[in-house]
Tab-separated table of N, CA, C and O in Angstrom:
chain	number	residue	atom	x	y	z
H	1	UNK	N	-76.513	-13.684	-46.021
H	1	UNK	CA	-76.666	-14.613	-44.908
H	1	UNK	C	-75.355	-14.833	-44.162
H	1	UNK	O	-75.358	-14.725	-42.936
H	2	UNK	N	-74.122	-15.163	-44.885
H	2	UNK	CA	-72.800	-15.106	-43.938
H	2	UNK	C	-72.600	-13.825	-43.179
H	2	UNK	O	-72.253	-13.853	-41.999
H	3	UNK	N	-72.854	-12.476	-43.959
H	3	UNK	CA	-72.331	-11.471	-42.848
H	3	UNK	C	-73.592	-12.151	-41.444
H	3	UNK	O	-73.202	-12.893	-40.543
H	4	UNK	N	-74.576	-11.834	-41.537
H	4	UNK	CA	-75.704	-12.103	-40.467
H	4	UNK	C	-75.050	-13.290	-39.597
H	4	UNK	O	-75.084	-13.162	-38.373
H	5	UNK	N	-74.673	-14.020	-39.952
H	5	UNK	CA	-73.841	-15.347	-39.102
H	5	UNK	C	-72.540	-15.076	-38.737
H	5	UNK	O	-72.001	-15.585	-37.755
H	6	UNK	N	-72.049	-14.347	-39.439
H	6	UNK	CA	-70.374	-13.642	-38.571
H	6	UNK	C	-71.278	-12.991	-37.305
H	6	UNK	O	-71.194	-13.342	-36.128
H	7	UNK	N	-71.947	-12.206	-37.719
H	7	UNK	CA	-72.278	-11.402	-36.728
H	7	UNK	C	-72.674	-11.641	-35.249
H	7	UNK	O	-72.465	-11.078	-34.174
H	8	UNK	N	-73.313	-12.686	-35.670
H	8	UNK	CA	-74.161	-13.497	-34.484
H	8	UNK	C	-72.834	-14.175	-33.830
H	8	UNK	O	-72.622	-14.099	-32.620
H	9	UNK	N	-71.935	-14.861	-34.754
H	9	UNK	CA	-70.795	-15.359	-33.957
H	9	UNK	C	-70.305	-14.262	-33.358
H	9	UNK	O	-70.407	-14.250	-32.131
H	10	UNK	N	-69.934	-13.579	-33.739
H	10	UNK	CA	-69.117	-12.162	-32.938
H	10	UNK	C	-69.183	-11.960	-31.617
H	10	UNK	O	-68.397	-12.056	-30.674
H	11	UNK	N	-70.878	-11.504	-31.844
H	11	UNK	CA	-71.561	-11.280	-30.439
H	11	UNK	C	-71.937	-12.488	-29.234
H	11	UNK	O	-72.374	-12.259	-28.106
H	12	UNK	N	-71.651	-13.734	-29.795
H	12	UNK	CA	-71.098	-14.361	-29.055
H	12	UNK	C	-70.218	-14.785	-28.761
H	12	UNK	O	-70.177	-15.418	-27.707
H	13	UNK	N	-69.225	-14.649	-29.471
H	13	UNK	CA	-67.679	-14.524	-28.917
H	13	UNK	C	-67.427	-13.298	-27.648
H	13	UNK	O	-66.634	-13.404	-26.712
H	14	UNK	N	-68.179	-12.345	-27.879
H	14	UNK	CA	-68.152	-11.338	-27.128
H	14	UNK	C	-68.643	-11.435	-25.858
H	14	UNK	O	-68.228	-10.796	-24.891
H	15	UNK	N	-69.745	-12.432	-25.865
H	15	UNK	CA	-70.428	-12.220	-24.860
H	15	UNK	C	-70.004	-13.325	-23.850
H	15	UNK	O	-70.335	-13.413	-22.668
H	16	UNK	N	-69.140	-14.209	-24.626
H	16	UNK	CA	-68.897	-15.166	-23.683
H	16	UNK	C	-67.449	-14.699	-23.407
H	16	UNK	O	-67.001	-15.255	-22.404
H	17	UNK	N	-66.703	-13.963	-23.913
H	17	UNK	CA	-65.300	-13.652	-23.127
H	17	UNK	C	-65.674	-12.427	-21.988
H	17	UNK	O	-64.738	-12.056	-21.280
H	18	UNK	N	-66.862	-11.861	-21.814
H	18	UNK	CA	-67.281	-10.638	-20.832
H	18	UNK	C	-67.586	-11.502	-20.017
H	18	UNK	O	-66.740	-11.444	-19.125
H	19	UNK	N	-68.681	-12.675	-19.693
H	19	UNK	CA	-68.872	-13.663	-18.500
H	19	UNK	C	-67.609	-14.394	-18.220
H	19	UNK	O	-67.699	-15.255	-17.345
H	20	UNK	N	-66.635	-14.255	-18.694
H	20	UNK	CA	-65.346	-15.126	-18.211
H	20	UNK	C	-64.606	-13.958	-17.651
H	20	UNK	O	-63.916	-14.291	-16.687
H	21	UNK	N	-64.523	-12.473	-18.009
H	21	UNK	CA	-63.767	-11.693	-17.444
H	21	UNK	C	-64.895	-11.398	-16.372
H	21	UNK	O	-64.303	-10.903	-15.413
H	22	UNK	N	-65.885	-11.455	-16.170
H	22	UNK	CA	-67.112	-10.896	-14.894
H	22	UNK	C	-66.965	-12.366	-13.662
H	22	UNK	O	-67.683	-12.534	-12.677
H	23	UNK	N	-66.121	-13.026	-14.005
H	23	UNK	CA	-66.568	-14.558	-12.924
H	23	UNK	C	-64.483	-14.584	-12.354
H	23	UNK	O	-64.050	-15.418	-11.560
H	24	UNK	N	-63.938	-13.908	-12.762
H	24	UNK	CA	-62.716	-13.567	-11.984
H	24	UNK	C	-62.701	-12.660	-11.250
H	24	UNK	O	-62.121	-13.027	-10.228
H	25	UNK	N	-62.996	-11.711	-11.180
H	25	UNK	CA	-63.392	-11.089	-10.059
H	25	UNK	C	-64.935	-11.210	-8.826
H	25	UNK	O	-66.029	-10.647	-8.829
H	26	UNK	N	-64.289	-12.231	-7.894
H	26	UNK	CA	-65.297	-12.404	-6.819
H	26	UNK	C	-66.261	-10.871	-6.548
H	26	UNK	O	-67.487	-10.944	-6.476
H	27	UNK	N	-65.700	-9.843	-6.446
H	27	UNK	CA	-65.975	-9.048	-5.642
H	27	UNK	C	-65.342	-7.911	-6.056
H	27	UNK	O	-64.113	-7.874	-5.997
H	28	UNK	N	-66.147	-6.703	-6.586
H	28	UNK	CA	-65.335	-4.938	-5.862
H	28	UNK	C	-64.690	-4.255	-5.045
H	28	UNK	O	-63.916	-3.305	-5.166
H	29	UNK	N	-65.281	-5.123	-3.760
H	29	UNK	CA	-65.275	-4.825	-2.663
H	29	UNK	C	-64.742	-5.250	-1.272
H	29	UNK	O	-65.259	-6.353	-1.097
H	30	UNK	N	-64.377	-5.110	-0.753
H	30	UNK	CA	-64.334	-6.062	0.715
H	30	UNK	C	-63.915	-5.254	2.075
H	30	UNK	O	-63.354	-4.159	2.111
H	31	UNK	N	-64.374	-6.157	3.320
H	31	UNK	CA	-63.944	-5.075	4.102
H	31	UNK	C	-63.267	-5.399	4.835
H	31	UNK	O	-63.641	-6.512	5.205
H	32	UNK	N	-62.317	-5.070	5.395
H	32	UNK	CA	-60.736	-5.426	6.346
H	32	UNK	C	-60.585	-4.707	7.982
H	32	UNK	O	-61.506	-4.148	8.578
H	33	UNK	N	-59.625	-4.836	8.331
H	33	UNK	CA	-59.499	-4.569	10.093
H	33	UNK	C	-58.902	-3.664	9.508
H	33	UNK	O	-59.362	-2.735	10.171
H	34	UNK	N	-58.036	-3.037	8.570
H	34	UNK	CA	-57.287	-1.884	8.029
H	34	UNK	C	-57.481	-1.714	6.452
H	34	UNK	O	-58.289	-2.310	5.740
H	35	UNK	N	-56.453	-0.666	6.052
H	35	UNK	CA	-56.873	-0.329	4.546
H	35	UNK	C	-55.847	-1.132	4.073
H	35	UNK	O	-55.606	-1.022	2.870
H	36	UNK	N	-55.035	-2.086	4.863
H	36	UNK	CA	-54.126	-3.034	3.616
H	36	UNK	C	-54.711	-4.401	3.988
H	36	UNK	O	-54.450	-5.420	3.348
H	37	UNK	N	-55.335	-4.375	4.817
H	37	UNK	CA	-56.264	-6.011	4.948
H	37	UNK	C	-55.331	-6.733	5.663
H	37	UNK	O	-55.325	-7.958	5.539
H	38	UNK	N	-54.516	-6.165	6.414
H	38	UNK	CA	-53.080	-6.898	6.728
H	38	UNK	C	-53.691	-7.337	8.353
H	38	UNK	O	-53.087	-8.244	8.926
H	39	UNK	N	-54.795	-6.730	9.012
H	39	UNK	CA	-54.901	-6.775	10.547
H	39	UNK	C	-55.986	-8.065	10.492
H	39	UNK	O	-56.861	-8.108	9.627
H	40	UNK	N	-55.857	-8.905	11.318
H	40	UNK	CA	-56.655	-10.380	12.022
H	40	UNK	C	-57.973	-9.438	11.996
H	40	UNK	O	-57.884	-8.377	12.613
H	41	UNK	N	-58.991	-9.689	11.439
H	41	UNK	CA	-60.740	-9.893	11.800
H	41	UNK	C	-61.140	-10.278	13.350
H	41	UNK	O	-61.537	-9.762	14.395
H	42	UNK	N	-60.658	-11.886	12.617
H	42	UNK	CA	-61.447	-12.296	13.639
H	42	UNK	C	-60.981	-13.839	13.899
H	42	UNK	O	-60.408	-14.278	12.902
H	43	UNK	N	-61.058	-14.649	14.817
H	43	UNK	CA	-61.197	-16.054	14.560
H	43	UNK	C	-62.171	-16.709	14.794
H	43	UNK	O	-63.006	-16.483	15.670
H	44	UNK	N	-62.145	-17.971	13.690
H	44	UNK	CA	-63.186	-19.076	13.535
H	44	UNK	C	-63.940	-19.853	13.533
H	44	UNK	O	-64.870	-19.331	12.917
H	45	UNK	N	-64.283	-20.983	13.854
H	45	UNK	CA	-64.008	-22.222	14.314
H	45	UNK	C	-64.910	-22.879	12.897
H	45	UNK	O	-65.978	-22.360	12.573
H	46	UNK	N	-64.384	-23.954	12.199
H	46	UNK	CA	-65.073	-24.468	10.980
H	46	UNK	C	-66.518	-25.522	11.528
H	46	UNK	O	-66.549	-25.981	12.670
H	47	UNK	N	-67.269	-25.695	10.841
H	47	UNK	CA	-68.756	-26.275	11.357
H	47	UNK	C	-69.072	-27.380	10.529
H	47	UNK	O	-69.985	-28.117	10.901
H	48	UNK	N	-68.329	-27.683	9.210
H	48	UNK	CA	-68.464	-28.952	8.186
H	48	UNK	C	-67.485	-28.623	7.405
H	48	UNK	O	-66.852	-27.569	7.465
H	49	UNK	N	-67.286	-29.711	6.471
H	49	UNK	CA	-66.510	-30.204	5.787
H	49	UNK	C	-66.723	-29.208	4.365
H	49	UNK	O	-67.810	-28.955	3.845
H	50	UNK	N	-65.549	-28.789	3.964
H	50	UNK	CA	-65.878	-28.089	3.060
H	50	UNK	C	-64.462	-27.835	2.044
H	50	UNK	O	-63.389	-27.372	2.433
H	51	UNK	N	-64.737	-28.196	0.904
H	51	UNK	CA	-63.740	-28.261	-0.442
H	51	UNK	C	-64.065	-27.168	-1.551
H	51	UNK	O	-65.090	-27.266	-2.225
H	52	UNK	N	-63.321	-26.306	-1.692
H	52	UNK	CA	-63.092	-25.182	-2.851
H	52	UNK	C	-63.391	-25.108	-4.013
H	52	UNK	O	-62.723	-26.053	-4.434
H	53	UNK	N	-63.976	-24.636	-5.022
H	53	UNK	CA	-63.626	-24.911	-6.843
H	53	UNK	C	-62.519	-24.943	-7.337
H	53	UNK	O	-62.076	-25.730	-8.174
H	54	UNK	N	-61.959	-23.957	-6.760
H	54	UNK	CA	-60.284	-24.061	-7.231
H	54	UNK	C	-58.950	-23.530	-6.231
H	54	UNK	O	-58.744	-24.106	-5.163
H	55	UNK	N	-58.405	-22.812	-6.515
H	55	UNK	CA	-57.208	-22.981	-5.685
H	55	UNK	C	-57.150	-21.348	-5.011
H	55	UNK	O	-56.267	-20.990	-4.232
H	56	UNK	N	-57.906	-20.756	-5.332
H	56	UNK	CA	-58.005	-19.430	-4.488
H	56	UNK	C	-59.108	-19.983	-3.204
H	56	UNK	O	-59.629	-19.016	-2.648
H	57	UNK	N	-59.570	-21.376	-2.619
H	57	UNK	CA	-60.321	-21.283	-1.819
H	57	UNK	C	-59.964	-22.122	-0.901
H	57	UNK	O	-59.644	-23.207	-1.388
H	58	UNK	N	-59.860	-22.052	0.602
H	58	UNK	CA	-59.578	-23.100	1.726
H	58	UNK	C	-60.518	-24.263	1.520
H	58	UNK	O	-61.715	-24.383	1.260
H	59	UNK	N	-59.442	-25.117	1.750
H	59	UNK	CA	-60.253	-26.601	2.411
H	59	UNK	C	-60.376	-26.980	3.870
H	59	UNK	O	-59.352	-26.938	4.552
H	60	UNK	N	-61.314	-27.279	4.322
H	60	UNK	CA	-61.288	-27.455	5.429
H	60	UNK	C	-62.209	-28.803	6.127
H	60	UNK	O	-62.829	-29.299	5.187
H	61	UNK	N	-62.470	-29.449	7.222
H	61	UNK	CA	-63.266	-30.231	8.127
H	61	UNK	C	-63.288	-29.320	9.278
H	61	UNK	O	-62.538	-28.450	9.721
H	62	UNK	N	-64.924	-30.062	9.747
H	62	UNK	CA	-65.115	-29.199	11.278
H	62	UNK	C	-64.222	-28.914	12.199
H	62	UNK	O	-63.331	-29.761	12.135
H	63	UNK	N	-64.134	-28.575	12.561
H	63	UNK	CA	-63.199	-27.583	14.275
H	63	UNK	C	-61.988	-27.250	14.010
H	63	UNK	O	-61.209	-27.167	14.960
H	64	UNK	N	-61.596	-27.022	12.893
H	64	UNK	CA	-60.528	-26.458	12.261
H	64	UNK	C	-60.329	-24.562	12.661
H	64	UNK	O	-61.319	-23.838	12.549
H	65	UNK	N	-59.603	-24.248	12.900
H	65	UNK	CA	-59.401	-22.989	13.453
H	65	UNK	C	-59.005	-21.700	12.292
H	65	UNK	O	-57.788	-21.560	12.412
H	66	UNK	N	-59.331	-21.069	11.613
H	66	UNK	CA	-59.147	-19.904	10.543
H	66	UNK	C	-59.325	-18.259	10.997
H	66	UNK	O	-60.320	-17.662	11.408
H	67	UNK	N	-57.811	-17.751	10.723
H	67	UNK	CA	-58.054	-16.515	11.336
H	67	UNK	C	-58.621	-15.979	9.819
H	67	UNK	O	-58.550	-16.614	8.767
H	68	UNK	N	-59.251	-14.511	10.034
H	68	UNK	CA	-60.011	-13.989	8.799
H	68	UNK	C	-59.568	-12.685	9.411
H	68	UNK	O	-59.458	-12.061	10.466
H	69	UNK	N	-59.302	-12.638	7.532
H	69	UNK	CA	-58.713	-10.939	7.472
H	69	UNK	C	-59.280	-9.582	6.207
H	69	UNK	O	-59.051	-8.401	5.945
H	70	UNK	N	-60.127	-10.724	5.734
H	70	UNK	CA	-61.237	-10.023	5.110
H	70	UNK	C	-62.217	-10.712	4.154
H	70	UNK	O	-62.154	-11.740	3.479
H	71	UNK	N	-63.640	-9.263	4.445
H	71	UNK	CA	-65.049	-10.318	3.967
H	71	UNK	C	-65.250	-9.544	2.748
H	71	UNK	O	-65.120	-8.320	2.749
H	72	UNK	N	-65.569	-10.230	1.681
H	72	UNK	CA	-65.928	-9.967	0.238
H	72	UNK	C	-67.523	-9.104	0.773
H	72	UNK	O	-68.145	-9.450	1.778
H	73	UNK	N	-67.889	-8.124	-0.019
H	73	UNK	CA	-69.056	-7.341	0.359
H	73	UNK	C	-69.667	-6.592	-1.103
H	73	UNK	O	-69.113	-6.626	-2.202
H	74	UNK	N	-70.673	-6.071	-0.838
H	74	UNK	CA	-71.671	-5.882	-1.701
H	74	UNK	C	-71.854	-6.479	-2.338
H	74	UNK	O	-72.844	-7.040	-1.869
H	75	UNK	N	-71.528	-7.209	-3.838
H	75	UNK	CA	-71.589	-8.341	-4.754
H	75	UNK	C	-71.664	-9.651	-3.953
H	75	UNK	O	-72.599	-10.419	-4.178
H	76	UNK	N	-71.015	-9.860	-3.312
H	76	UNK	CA	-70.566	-10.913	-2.444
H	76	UNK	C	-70.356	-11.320	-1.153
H	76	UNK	O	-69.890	-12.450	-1.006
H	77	UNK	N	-70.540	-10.804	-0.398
H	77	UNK	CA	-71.127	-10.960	0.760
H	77	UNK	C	-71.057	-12.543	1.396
H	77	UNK	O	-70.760	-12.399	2.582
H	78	UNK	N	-71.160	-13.529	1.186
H	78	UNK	CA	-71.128	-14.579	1.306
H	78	UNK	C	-69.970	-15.419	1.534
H	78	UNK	O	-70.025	-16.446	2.211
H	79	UNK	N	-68.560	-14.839	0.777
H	79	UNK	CA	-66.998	-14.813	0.911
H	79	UNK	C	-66.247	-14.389	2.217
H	79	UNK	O	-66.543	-13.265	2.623
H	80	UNK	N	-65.546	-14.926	2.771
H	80	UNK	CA	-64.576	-13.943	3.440
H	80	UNK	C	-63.326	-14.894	2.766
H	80	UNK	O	-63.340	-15.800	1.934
H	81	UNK	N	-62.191	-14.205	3.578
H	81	UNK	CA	-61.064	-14.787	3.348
H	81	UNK	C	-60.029	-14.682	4.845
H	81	UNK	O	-59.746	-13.764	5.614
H	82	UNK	N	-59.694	-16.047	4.762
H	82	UNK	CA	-58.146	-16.015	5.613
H	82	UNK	C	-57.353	-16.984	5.276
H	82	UNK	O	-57.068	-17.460	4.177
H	83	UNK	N	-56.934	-17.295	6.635
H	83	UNK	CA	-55.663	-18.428	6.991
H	83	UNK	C	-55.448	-19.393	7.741
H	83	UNK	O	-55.409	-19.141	8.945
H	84	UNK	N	-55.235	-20.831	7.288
H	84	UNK	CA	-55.558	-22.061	8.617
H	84	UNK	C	-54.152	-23.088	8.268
H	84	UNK	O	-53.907	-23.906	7.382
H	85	UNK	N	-53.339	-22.524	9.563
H	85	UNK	CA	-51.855	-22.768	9.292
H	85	UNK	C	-51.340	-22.122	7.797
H	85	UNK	O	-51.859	-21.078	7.402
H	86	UNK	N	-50.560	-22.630	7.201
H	86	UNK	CA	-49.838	-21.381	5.937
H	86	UNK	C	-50.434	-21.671	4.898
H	86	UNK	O	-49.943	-21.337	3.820
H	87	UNK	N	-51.842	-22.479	4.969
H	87	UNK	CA	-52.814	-22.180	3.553
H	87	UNK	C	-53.873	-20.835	3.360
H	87	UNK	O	-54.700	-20.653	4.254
H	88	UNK	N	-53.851	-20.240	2.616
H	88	UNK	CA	-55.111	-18.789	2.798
H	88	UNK	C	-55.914	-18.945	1.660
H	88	UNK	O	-55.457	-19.433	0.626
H	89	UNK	N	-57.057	-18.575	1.766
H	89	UNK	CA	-58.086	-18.588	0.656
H	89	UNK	C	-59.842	-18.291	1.197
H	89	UNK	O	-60.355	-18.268	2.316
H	90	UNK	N	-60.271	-18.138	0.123
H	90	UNK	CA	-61.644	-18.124	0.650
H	90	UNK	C	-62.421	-18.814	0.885
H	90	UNK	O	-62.241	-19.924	0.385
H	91	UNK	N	-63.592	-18.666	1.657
H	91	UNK	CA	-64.278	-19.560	2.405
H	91	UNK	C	-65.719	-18.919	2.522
H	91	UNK	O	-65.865	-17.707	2.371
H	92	UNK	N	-66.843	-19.813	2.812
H	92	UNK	CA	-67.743	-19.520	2.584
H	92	UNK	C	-68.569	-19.349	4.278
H	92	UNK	O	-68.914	-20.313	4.961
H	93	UNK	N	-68.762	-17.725	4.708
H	93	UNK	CA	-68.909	-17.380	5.952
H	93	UNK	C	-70.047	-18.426	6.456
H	93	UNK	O	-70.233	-18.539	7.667
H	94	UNK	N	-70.684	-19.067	5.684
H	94	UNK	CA	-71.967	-20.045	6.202
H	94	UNK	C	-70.962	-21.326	6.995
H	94	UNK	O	-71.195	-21.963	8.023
H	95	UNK	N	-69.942	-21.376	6.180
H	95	UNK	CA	-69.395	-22.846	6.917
H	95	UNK	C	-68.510	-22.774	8.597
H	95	UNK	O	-67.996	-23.684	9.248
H	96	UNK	N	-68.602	-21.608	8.821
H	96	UNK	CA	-67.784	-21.271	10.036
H	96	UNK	C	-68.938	-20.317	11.350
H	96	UNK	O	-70.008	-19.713	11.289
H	97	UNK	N	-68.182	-20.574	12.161
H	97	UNK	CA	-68.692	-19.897	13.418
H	97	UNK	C	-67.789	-18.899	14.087
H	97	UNK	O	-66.589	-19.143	13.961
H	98	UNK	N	-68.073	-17.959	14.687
H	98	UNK	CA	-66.941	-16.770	15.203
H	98	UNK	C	-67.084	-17.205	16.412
H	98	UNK	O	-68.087	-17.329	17.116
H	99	UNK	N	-65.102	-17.604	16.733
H	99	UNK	CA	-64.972	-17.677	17.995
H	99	UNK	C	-64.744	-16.416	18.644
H	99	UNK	O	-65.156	-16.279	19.796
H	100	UNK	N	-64.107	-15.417	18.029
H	100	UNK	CA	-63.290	-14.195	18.397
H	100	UNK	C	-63.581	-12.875	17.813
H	100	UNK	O	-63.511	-13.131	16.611
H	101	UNK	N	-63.785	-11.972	17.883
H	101	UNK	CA	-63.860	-10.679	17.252
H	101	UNK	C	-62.698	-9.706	17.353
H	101	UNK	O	-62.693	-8.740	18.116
H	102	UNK	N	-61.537	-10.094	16.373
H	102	UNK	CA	-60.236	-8.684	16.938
H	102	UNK	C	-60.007	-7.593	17.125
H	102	UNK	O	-59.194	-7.044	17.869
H	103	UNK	N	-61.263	-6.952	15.939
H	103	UNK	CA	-61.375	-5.452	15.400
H	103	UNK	C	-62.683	-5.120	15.837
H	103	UNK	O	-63.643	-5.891	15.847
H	104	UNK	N	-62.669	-3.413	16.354
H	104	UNK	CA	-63.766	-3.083	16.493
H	104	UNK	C	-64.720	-2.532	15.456
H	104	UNK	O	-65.948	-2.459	15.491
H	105	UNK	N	-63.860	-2.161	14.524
H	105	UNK	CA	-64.520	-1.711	13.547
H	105	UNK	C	-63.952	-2.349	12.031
H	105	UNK	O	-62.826	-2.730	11.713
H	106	UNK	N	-64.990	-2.303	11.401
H	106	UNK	CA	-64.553	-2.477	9.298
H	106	UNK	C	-64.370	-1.657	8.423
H	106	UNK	O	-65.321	-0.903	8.219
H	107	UNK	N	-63.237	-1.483	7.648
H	107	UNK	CA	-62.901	-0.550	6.431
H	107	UNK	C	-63.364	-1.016	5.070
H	107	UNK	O	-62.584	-1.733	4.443
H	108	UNK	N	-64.641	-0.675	4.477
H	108	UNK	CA	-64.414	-0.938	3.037
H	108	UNK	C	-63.418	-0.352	2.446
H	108	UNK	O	-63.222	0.863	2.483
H	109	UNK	N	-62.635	-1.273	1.789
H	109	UNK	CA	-62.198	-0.839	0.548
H	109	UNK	C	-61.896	-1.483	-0.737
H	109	UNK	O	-62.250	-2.650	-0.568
H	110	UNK	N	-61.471	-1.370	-1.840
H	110	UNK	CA	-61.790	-1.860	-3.575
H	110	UNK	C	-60.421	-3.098	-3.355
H	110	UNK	O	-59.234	-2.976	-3.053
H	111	UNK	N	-61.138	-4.063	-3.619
H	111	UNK	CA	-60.373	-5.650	-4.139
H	111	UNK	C	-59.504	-4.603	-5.417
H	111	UNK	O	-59.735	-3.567	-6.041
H	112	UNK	N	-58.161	-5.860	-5.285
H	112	UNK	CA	-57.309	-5.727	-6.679
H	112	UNK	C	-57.623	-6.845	-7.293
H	112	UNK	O	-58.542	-7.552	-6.879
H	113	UNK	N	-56.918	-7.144	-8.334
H	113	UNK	CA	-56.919	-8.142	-9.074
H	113	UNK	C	-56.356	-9.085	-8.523
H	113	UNK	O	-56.736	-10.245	-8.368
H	114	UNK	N	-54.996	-8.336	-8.079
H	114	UNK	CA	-54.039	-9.751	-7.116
H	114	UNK	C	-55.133	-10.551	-5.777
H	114	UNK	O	-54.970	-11.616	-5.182
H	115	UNK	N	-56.033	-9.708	-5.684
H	115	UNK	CA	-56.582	-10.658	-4.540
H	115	UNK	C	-57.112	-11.940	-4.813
H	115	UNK	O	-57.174	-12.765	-3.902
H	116	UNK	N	-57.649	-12.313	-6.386
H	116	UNK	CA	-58.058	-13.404	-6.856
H	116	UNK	C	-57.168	-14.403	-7.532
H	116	UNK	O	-57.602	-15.321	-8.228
H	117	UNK	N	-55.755	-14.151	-7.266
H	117	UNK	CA	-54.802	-15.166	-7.653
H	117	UNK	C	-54.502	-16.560	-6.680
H	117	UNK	O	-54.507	-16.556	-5.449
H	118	UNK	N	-54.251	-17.699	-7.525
H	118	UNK	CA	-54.142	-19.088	-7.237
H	118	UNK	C	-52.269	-18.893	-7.008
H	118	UNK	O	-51.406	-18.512	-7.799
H	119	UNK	N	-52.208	-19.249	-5.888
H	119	UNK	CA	-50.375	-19.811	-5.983
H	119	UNK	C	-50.025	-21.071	-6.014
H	119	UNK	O	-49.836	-21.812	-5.049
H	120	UNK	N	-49.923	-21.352	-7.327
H	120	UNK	CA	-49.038	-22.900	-7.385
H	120	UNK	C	-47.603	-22.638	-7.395
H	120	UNK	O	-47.130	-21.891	-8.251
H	121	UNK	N	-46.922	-23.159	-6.565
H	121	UNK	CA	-46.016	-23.364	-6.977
H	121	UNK	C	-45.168	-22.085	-6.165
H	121	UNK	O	-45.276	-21.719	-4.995
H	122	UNK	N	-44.387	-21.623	-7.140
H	122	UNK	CA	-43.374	-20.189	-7.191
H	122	UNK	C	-44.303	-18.986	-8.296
H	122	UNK	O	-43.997	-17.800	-8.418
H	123	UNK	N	-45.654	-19.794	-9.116
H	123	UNK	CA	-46.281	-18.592	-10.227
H	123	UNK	C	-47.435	-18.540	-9.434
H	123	UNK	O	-47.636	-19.234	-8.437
H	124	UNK	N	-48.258	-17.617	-9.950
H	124	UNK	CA	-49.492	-16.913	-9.373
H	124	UNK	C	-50.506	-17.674	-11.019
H	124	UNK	O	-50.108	-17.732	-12.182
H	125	UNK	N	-51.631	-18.061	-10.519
H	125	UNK	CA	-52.494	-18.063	-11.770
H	125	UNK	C	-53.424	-17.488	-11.625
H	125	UNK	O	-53.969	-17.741	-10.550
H	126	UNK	N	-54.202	-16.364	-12.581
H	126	UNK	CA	-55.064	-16.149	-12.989
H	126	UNK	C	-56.277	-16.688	-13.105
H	126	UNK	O	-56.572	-16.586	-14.295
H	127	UNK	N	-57.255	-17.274	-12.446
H	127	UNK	CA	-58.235	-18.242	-12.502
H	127	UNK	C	-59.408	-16.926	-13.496
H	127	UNK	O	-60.538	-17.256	-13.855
């Protein structure tokens, strides 16, 4: 009976450190004005009030202005990301309206890891 109960613990030890490594990465994917994500999308305009889970995500109130420089895709779709004055993070494309379109066209290409880091401070965290 103990091996049978290690076991069962195991596999849930297992299974719950795979849903904690599967919920840090938003996304595979995303798509940008270039292949370093470095070129303006698009701009904004915010439509409600809206607060983050954690520190990889903008806060914002209506008519707030956010340039966007890239949208989370296939998995996620629902994400983009930019910048409103020198805060950046993600945001949820439902809460905003496009004032502007910069790029004519979109590049998929593969998220890093660094794209899901929190900056406090002078360190980067790992959420």
């Amino acid at each position: 009976m103990p091996r049978i109960l290690d076991g069962r613990i195991l596999l849930l030890v297992i299974s719950f450190l795979t849903s904690l490594r599967s919920t840090k990465v938003l996304s595979e994917w995303k798509k940008c004005g270039d292949r370093e994500c470095e070129t303006a999308m698009s701009r904004v305009r915010t439509t409600t009030d809206y607060l983050g889970p954690d520190c990889r995500y903008l806060n914002f109130k209506p008519g707030e202005e956010i340039t966007v420089y890239s949208k989370l895709s296939r998995k996620n779709e629902n994400l983009w990301t930019g910048s409103k004055g020198k805060d950046f993070g993600y945001f949820p494309k439902d809460a905003v309206k496009v004032e502007q379109v910069l790029i004519a066209e979109e590049v998929e290409v593969l998220t890093k890891e660094t794209d899901f880091l929190c900056l406090h401070g002078d360190k980067y965290t790992f959420e």
